[in-house]
Amino acid sequence: MQTLTPSAPLNIAVIGSGISGLSSAWLLGKHHKVTLFEQDSRLGGHTNTVDVMTSAGTVAVDTGFIVFNQRCYPNLIALFKELGVVYQGTDMSFGVSLDKGRLEYSGSNSISTLFAQKRNLFRPRFWGMIRDLLRFYKQSAAWLHSLPDDMSLGELLEREKFGPGFCQDHLLPMGAAIWSTPVEKFMAYPAKTFLRFCDNHGLLQVNERPQWQTVIGGSREYVKRIQQTFTGDIRLNCKVAKVRRFHDHVIITDNNGENHRFDHVVMAGHADQSLAMLDDANADEQRLLGAFAYEQNDAVLHRDEKLMPVLGEVWSSWNYLADREQDGSKVSVSYWMNSLQHLPCNEQLIVTLNPLRRPRKHLVYEQFSYQHPVFDDAALNAQKHLWSLQGKQRTWFCGSYFGYGFHEDGIQSGLAVAEQLGGVARPWNTEKASDRIHVHAASTLTAAA
């Protein structure tokens, strides 16, 4: 564990209670006075667990953040151990259902599920998909070292002459499902960044993939434990309307028109939300934060089995759904929560992102809207320079947009901000403290009063 020297206690505002804001507020709160502002009625952001009454009683179902693993989420795992959060192994199988079941398969390392639809045995395109898949795995390591940084995934697939079966029926659906991004936009994703992510997450190998985990009782359990140990002030249903910066303080105006004075502010919302709050955003803030676009995705928690693959044998933890006769501007994925969370009930509980058709009303429990960052060239270039904003005008930024858009990216940025601003070290050691984000010494006012 690194040794840092805290400054005199500061009065710090943290705006946003997703994993970035929670982790930053939690660490800062060990030495400083922290006020956490959250516009919603609950803490957690994309960590959103819902209680559902079933035949087995009430079960906790995650609708946003669901899974993690030891290899790729070292800081999140360390936080869970620090808080006493209990988790269990889960299955991360991936299924595809296209055009109302015309093509279906599950890539769960089982021949029976791969060929659950028997006509796949007689489809040349399907066999071509398998051959290309093995070729992609084999060549990916060399590409990581040889591809130009500006080559898109679409350009790589075209250059290497990968067939439509592999591209349209497997790789692009998988990538679109992981990033909650339409296939068309995902084609423009930088190939090298995609390969690096897949390599880190064990997706470029057939065997020895990392064991994925899910929190017992739902991911809100870690939010509860942070809230129980947090010594600062939590303000729910308190949307921040404006942030004004001065040479020796920051003024935050909430949606009721009330003003609050702080020494520093940590802005832990999405990049576009943070930029909109700044009353006097400078040119660098406008350029860097403005480089991030967001994709809105609607999530529905339901039990309508018509939004799963037609063949029961194909049902997987993650199920990519597409109907090419419909508008393809949104990616549609059904998460089978019984499989992912080992739910004990007879009801099949499903979270569908952007359903192709609305689930039957009487089978719907809850619905939500989530925003996910779009990582195009402009966003990825901006990431390299985001840290240059830290500390200027007593303002600090963190969020999953600093990395790949996932929980580990969010916690890495939140903890790094807390360490530089507050001089308080995270209470664990890891070689991967900030390996997914671009961190360097903050420019000014690192921990001034």
mmCIF file of N, CA and C in Angstrom, residues 188-271:
data_model
loop_
_atom_site.group_PDB
_atom_site.id
_atom_site.type_symbol
_atom_site.label_atom_id
_atom_site.label_comp_id
_atom_site.label_asym_id
_atom_site.label_seq_id
_atom_site.Cartn_x
_atom_site.Cartn_y
_atom_site.Cartn_z
ATOM 1 N N ALA A 188 -16.965 0.960 -36.316
ATOM 2 C CA ALA A 188 -15.998 2.059 -36.326
ATOM 3 C C ALA A 188 -15.091 2.049 -35.101
ATOM 4 N N TYR A 189 -15.303 1.114 -34.181
ATOM 5 C CA TYR A 189 -14.497 1.030 -32.957
ATOM 6 C C TYR A 189 -13.058 0.678 -33.332
ATOM 7 N N PRO A 190 -12.046 1.320 -32.729
ATOM 8 C CA PRO A 190 -10.653 1.008 -33.057
ATOM 9 C C PRO A 190 -10.330 -0.465 -32.801
ATOM 10 N N ALA A 191 -9.784 -1.132 -33.802
ATOM 11 C CA ALA A 191 -9.535 -2.573 -33.716
ATOM 12 C C ALA A 191 -8.574 -2.909 -32.581
ATOM 13 N N LYS A 192 -7.529 -2.129 -32.425
ATOM 14 C CA LYS A 192 -6.511 -2.435 -31.424
ATOM 15 C C LYS A 192 -7.088 -2.316 -30.007
ATOM 16 N N THR A 193 -7.921 -1.316 -29.784
ATOM 17 C CA THR A 193 -8.540 -1.147 -28.473
ATOM 18 C C THR A 193 -9.480 -2.301 -28.178
ATOM 19 N N PHE A 194 -10.227 -2.722 -29.189
ATOM 20 C CA PHE A 194 -11.123 -3.865 -29.023
ATOM 21 C C PHE A 194 -10.332 -5.130 -28.679
ATOM 22 N N LEU A 195 -9.248 -5.377 -29.416
ATOM 23 C CA LEU A 195 -8.443 -6.572 -29.167
ATOM 24 C C LEU A 195 -7.799 -6.527 -27.787
ATOM 25 N N ARG A 196 -7.350 -5.348 -27.379
ATOM 26 C CA ARG A 196 -6.717 -5.225 -26.066
ATOM 27 C C ARG A 196 -7.727 -5.535 -24.964
ATOM 28 N N PHE A 197 -8.932 -5.035 -25.113
ATOM 29 C CA PHE A 197 -9.974 -5.319 -24.128
ATOM 30 C C PHE A 197 -10.287 -6.813 -24.090
ATOM 31 N N CYS A 198 -10.462 -7.419 -25.263
ATOM 32 C CA CYS A 198 -10.781 -8.845 -25.326
ATOM 33 C C CYS A 198 -9.659 -9.683 -24.733
ATOM 34 N N ASP A 199 -8.424 -9.287 -24.989
ATOM 35 C CA ASP A 199 -7.293 -10.016 -24.437
ATOM 36 C C ASP A 199 -7.277 -9.923 -22.915
ATOM 37 N N ASN A 200 -7.519 -8.731 -22.388
ATOM 38 C CA ASN A 200 -7.538 -8.546 -20.934
ATOM 39 C C ASN A 200 -8.636 -9.360 -20.273
ATOM 40 N N HIS A 201 -9.754 -9.543 -20.980
ATOM 41 C CA HIS A 201 -10.906 -10.233 -20.404
ATOM 42 C C HIS A 201 -10.972 -11.715 -20.788
ATOM 43 N N GLY A 202 -9.898 -12.223 -21.404
ATOM 44 C CA GLY A 202 -9.866 -13.640 -21.738
ATOM 45 C C GLY A 202 -10.805 -14.043 -22.846
ATOM 46 N N LEU A 203 -11.200 -13.079 -23.693
ATOM 47 C CA LEU A 203 -12.153 -13.384 -24.765
ATOM 48 C C LEU A 203 -11.477 -13.846 -26.046
ATOM 49 N N LEU A 204 -10.143 -13.863 -26.074
ATOM 50 C CA LEU A 204 -9.422 -14.288 -27.271
ATOM 51 C C LEU A 204 -8.843 -15.691 -27.098
ATOM 52 N N GLN A 205 -9.414 -16.424 -26.172
ATOM 53 C CA GLN A 205 -8.946 -17.787 -25.947
ATOM 54 C C GLN A 205 -10.154 -18.696 -25.747
ATOM 55 N N VAL A 206 -10.022 -19.923 -26.209
ATOM 56 C CA VAL A 206 -11.118 -20.878 -26.095
ATOM 57 C C VAL A 206 -11.181 -21.452 -24.684
ATOM 58 N N ASN A 207 -10.022 -21.705 -24.089
ATOM 59 C CA ASN A 207 -9.962 -22.317 -22.769
ATOM 60 C C ASN A 207 -9.352 -21.357 -21.746
ATOM 61 N N GLU A 208 -9.477 -21.716 -20.470
ATOM 62 C CA GLU A 208 -8.886 -20.977 -19.354
ATOM 63 C C GLU A 208 -9.340 -19.509 -19.315
ATOM 64 N N ARG A 209 -10.606 -19.310 -19.578
ATOM 65 C CA ARG A 209 -11.153 -17.964 -19.443
ATOM 66 C C ARG A 209 -11.367 -17.656 -17.963
ATOM 67 N N PRO A 210 -11.362 -16.375 -17.575
ATOM 68 C CA PRO A 210 -11.526 -16.038 -16.155
ATOM 69 C C PRO A 210 -12.898 -16.448 -15.633
ATOM 70 N N GLN A 211 -12.956 -16.770 -14.363
ATOM 71 C CA GLN A 211 -14.217 -17.109 -13.710
ATOM 72 C C GLN A 211 -14.959 -15.821 -13.350
ATOM 73 N N TRP A 212 -16.135 -15.659 -13.908
ATOM 74 C CA TRP A 212 -16.932 -14.476 -13.611
ATOM 75 C C TRP A 212 -17.687 -14.660 -12.304
ATOM 76 N N GLN A 213 -17.978 -13.560 -11.645
ATOM 77 C CA GLN A 213 -18.618 -13.567 -10.340
ATOM 78 C C GLN A 213 -19.827 -12.633 -10.329
ATOM 79 N N THR A 214 -20.721 -12.882 -9.394
ATOM 80 C CA THR A 214 -21.855 -11.994 -9.170
ATOM 81 C C THR A 214 -22.069 -11.865 -7.664
ATOM 82 N N VAL A 215 -22.523 -10.715 -7.210
ATOM 83 C CA VAL A 215 -22.685 -10.461 -5.776
ATOM 84 C C VAL A 215 -23.917 -11.190 -5.256
ATOM 85 N N ILE A 216 -23.744 -11.940 -4.182
ATOM 86 C CA ILE A 216 -24.871 -12.623 -3.554
ATOM 87 C C ILE A 216 -25.787 -11.577 -2.912
ATOM 88 N N GLY A 217 -27.065 -11.649 -3.250
ATOM 89 C CA GLY A 217 -28.013 -10.661 -2.753
ATOM 90 C C GLY A 217 -28.152 -9.449 -3.643
ATOM 91 N N GLY A 218 -27.441 -9.461 -4.766
ATOM 92 C CA GLY A 218 -27.514 -8.332 -5.686
ATOM 93 C C GLY A 218 -26.396 -7.341 -5.460
ATOM 94 N N SER A 219 -26.018 -6.639 -6.522
ATOM 95 C CA SER A 219 -24.865 -5.740 -6.438
ATOM 96 C C SER A 219 -25.103 -4.551 -5.514
ATOM 97 N N ARG A 220 -26.359 -4.297 -5.153
ATOM 98 C CA ARG A 220 -26.614 -3.196 -4.211
ATOM 99 C C ARG A 220 -25.987 -3.453 -2.852
ATOM 100 N N GLU A 221 -25.572 -4.711 -2.586
ATOM 101 C CA GLU A 221 -24.976 -5.027 -1.299
ATOM 102 C C GLU A 221 -23.721 -4.196 -1.045
ATOM 103 N N TYR A 222 -22.926 -3.942 -2.085
ATOM 104 C CA TYR A 222 -21.724 -3.136 -1.850
ATOM 105 C C TYR A 222 -22.098 -1.678 -1.629
ATOM 106 N N VAL A 223 -23.169 -1.221 -2.287
ATOM 107 C CA VAL A 223 -23.625 0.152 -2.076
ATOM 108 C C VAL A 223 -24.098 0.333 -0.639
ATOM 109 N N LYS A 224 -24.828 -0.653 -0.135
ATOM 110 C CA LYS A 224 -25.293 -0.603 1.256
ATOM 111 C C LYS A 224 -24.129 -0.492 2.223
ATOM 112 N N ARG A 225 -23.086 -1.278 1.995
ATOM 113 C CA ARG A 225 -21.956 -1.287 2.915
ATOM 114 C C ARG A 225 -21.169 0.019 2.862
ATOM 115 N N ILE A 226 -21.050 0.600 1.679
ATOM 116 C CA ILE A 226 -20.409 1.916 1.589
ATOM 117 C C ILE A 226 -21.242 2.940 2.351
ATOM 118 N N GLN A 227 -22.554 2.895 2.162
ATOM 119 C CA GLN A 227 -23.428 3.857 2.832
ATOM 120 C C GLN A 227 -23.355 3.693 4.350
ATOM 121 N N GLN A 228 -23.259 2.457 4.828
ATOM 122 C CA GLN A 228 -23.201 2.201 6.264
ATOM 123 C C GLN A 228 -21.910 2.722 6.894
ATOM 124 N N THR A 229 -20.810 2.693 6.135
ATOM 125 C CA THR A 229 -19.513 3.099 6.691
ATOM 126 C C THR A 229 -19.149 4.544 6.339
ATOM 127 N N PHE A 230 -19.961 5.193 5.508
ATOM 128 C CA PHE A 230 -19.658 6.545 5.053
ATOM 129 C C PHE A 230 -19.995 7.544 6.153
ATOM 130 N N THR A 231 -19.055 8.409 6.474
ATOM 131 C CA THR A 231 -19.239 9.361 7.574
ATOM 132 C C THR A 231 -19.707 10.738 7.115
ATOM 133 N N GLY A 232 -19.790 10.930 5.803
ATOM 134 C CA GLY A 232 -20.166 12.244 5.293
ATOM 135 C C GLY A 232 -21.670 12.423 5.179
ATOM 136 N N ASP A 233 -22.053 13.454 4.449
ATOM 137 C CA ASP A 233 -23.457 13.822 4.264
ATOM 138 C C ASP A 233 -23.923 13.311 2.904
ATOM 139 N N ILE A 234 -25.064 12.624 2.867
ATOM 140 C CA ILE A 234 -25.637 12.124 1.609
ATOM 141 C C ILE A 234 -26.913 12.887 1.319
ATOM 142 N N ARG A 235 -27.000 13.469 0.130
ATOM 143 C CA ARG A 235 -28.182 14.237 -0.259
ATOM 144 C C ARG A 235 -28.818 13.591 -1.483
ATOM 145 N N LEU A 236 -29.865 12.803 -1.230
ATOM 146 C CA LEU A 236 -30.601 12.161 -2.308
ATOM 147 C C LEU A 236 -31.647 13.120 -2.858
ATOM 148 N N ASN A 237 -32.130 12.819 -4.076
ATOM 149 C CA ASN A 237 -33.119 13.680 -4.744
ATOM 150 C C ASN A 237 -32.629 15.124 -4.800
ATOM 151 N N CYS A 238 -31.340 15.284 -4.955
ATOM 152 C CA CYS A 238 -30.747 16.625 -4.951
ATOM 153 C C CYS A 238 -29.912 16.801 -6.216
ATOM 154 N N LYS A 239 -30.552 17.239 -7.259
ATOM 155 C CA LYS A 239 -29.884 17.438 -8.549
ATOM 156 C C LYS A 239 -29.080 18.728 -8.518
ATOM 157 N N VAL A 240 -27.857 18.669 -9.003
ATOM 158 C CA VAL A 240 -27.014 19.861 -9.085
ATOM 159 C C VAL A 240 -27.313 20.592 -10.379
ATOM 160 N N ALA A 241 -27.686 21.849 -10.259
ATOM 161 C CA ALA A 241 -28.023 22.648 -11.431
ATOM 162 C C ALA A 241 -26.820 23.398 -11.990
ATOM 163 N N LYS A 242 -25.920 23.819 -11.100
ATOM 164 C CA LYS A 242 -24.819 24.678 -11.556
ATOM 165 C C LYS A 242 -23.628 24.534 -10.616
ATOM 166 N N VAL A 243 -22.428 24.565 -11.214
ATOM 167 C CA VAL A 243 -21.183 24.582 -10.447
ATOM 168 C C VAL A 243 -20.388 25.805 -10.884
ATOM 169 N N ARG A 244 -20.061 26.666 -9.902
ATOM 170 C CA ARG A 244 -19.262 27.864 -10.180
ATOM 171 C C ARG A 244 -17.960 27.779 -9.395
ATOM 172 N N ARG A 245 -16.852 28.082 -10.068
ATOM 173 C CA ARG A 245 -15.533 27.975 -9.449
ATOM 174 C C ARG A 245 -14.912 29.349 -9.208
ATOM 175 N N PHE A 246 -14.294 29.520 -8.043
ATOM 176 C CA PHE A 246 -13.609 30.754 -7.690
ATOM 177 C C PHE A 246 -12.188 30.407 -7.242
ATOM 178 N N HIS A 247 -11.360 31.409 -7.001
ATOM 179 C CA HIS A 247 -9.953 31.124 -6.726
ATOM 180 C C HIS A 247 -9.758 30.383 -5.408
ATOM 181 N N ASP A 248 -10.689 30.550 -4.438
ATOM 182 C CA ASP A 248 -10.494 29.910 -3.139
ATOM 183 C C ASP A 248 -11.667 29.033 -2.695
ATOM 184 N N HIS A 249 -12.678 28.823 -3.554
ATOM 185 C CA HIS A 249 -13.808 27.976 -3.188
ATOM 186 C C HIS A 249 -14.635 27.627 -4.425
ATOM 187 N N VAL A 250 -15.605 26.746 -4.220
ATOM 188 C CA VAL A 250 -16.543 26.331 -5.265
ATOM 189 C C VAL A 250 -17.954 26.502 -4.719
ATOM 190 N N ILE A 251 -18.858 26.990 -5.552
ATOM 191 C CA ILE A 251 -20.265 27.121 -5.170
ATOM 192 C C ILE A 251 -21.107 26.160 -6.009
ATOM 193 N N ILE A 252 -21.882 25.335 -5.331
ATOM 194 C CA ILE A 252 -22.788 24.403 -6.000
ATOM 195 C C ILE A 252 -24.218 24.859 -5.745
ATOM 196 N N THR A 253 -24.977 25.008 -6.815
ATOM 197 C CA THR A 253 -26.383 25.380 -6.716
ATOM 198 C C THR A 253 -27.234 24.172 -7.042
ATOM 199 N N ASP A 254 -28.131 23.775 -6.118
ATOM 200 C CA ASP A 254 -28.963 22.597 -6.363
ATOM 201 C C ASP A 254 -30.257 22.989 -7.059
ATOM 202 N N ASN A 255 -31.094 21.989 -7.340
ATOM 203 C CA ASN A 255 -32.316 22.252 -8.108
ATOM 204 C C ASN A 255 -33.355 23.047 -7.327
ATOM 205 N N ASN A 256 -33.138 23.246 -6.035
ATOM 206 C CA ASN A 256 -34.034 24.093 -5.245
ATOM 207 C C ASN A 256 -33.536 25.531 -5.165
ATOM 208 N N GLY A 257 -32.410 25.793 -5.844
ATOM 209 C CA GLY A 257 -31.845 27.130 -5.825
ATOM 210 C C GLY A 257 -30.954 27.410 -4.632
ATOM 211 N N GLU A 258 -30.706 26.399 -3.801
ATOM 212 C CA GLU A 258 -29.868 26.585 -2.627
ATOM 213 C C GLU A 258 -28.392 26.490 -3.013
ATOM 214 N N ASN A 259 -27.574 27.365 -2.454
ATOM 215 C CA ASN A 259 -26.145 27.385 -2.731
ATOM 216 C C ASN A 259 -25.365 26.692 -1.616
ATOM 217 N N HIS A 260 -24.298 25.959 -2.013
ATOM 218 C CA HIS A 260 -23.458 25.238 -1.065
ATOM 219 C C HIS A 260 -21.996 25.552 -1.394
ATOM 220 N N ARG A 261 -21.214 25.890 -0.375
ATOM 221 C CA ARG A 261 -19.814 26.274 -0.581
ATOM 222 C C ARG A 261 -18.886 25.122 -0.178
ATOM 223 N N PHE A 262 -17.878 24.845 -1.032
ATOM 224 C CA PHE A 262 -16.918 23.777 -0.773
ATOM 225 C C PHE A 262 -15.517 24.239 -1.162
ATOM 226 N N ASP A 263 -14.524 23.489 -0.669
ATOM 227 C CA ASP A 263 -13.146 23.749 -1.064
ATOM 228 C C ASP A 263 -12.851 23.196 -2.460
ATOM 229 N N HIS A 264 -13.400 21.992 -2.750
ATOM 230 C CA HIS A 264 -13.193 21.325 -4.036
ATOM 231 C C HIS A 264 -14.467 20.593 -4.421
ATOM 232 N N VAL A 265 -14.578 20.263 -5.696
ATOM 233 C CA VAL A 265 -15.704 19.466 -6.173
ATOM 234 C C VAL A 265 -15.177 18.314 -7.033
ATOM 235 N N VAL A 266 -15.725 17.122 -6.815
ATOM 236 C CA VAL A 266 -15.446 15.952 -7.643
ATOM 237 C C VAL A 266 -16.687 15.680 -8.471
ATOM 238 N N MET A 267 -16.550 15.749 -9.780
ATOM 239 C CA MET A 267 -17.681 15.564 -10.685
ATOM 240 C C MET A 267 -17.626 14.139 -11.228
ATOM 241 N N ALA A 268 -18.541 13.302 -10.732
ATOM 242 C CA ALA A 268 -18.487 11.867 -11.000
ATOM 243 C C ALA A 268 -19.645 11.380 -11.863
ATOM 244 N N GLY A 269 -20.262 12.280 -12.607
ATOM 245 C CA GLY A 269 -21.313 11.872 -13.531
ATOM 246 C C GLY A 269 -20.738 11.562 -14.896
ATOM 247 N N HIS A 270 -21.616 11.337 -15.871
ATOM 248 C CA HIS A 270 -21.161 11.164 -17.246
ATOM 249 C C HIS A 270 -20.486 12.453 -17.716
ATOM 250 N N ALA A 271 -19.633 12.328 -18.715
ATOM 251 C CA ALA A 271 -18.872 13.488 -19.190
ATOM 252 C C ALA A 271 -19.792 14.624 -19.627
#
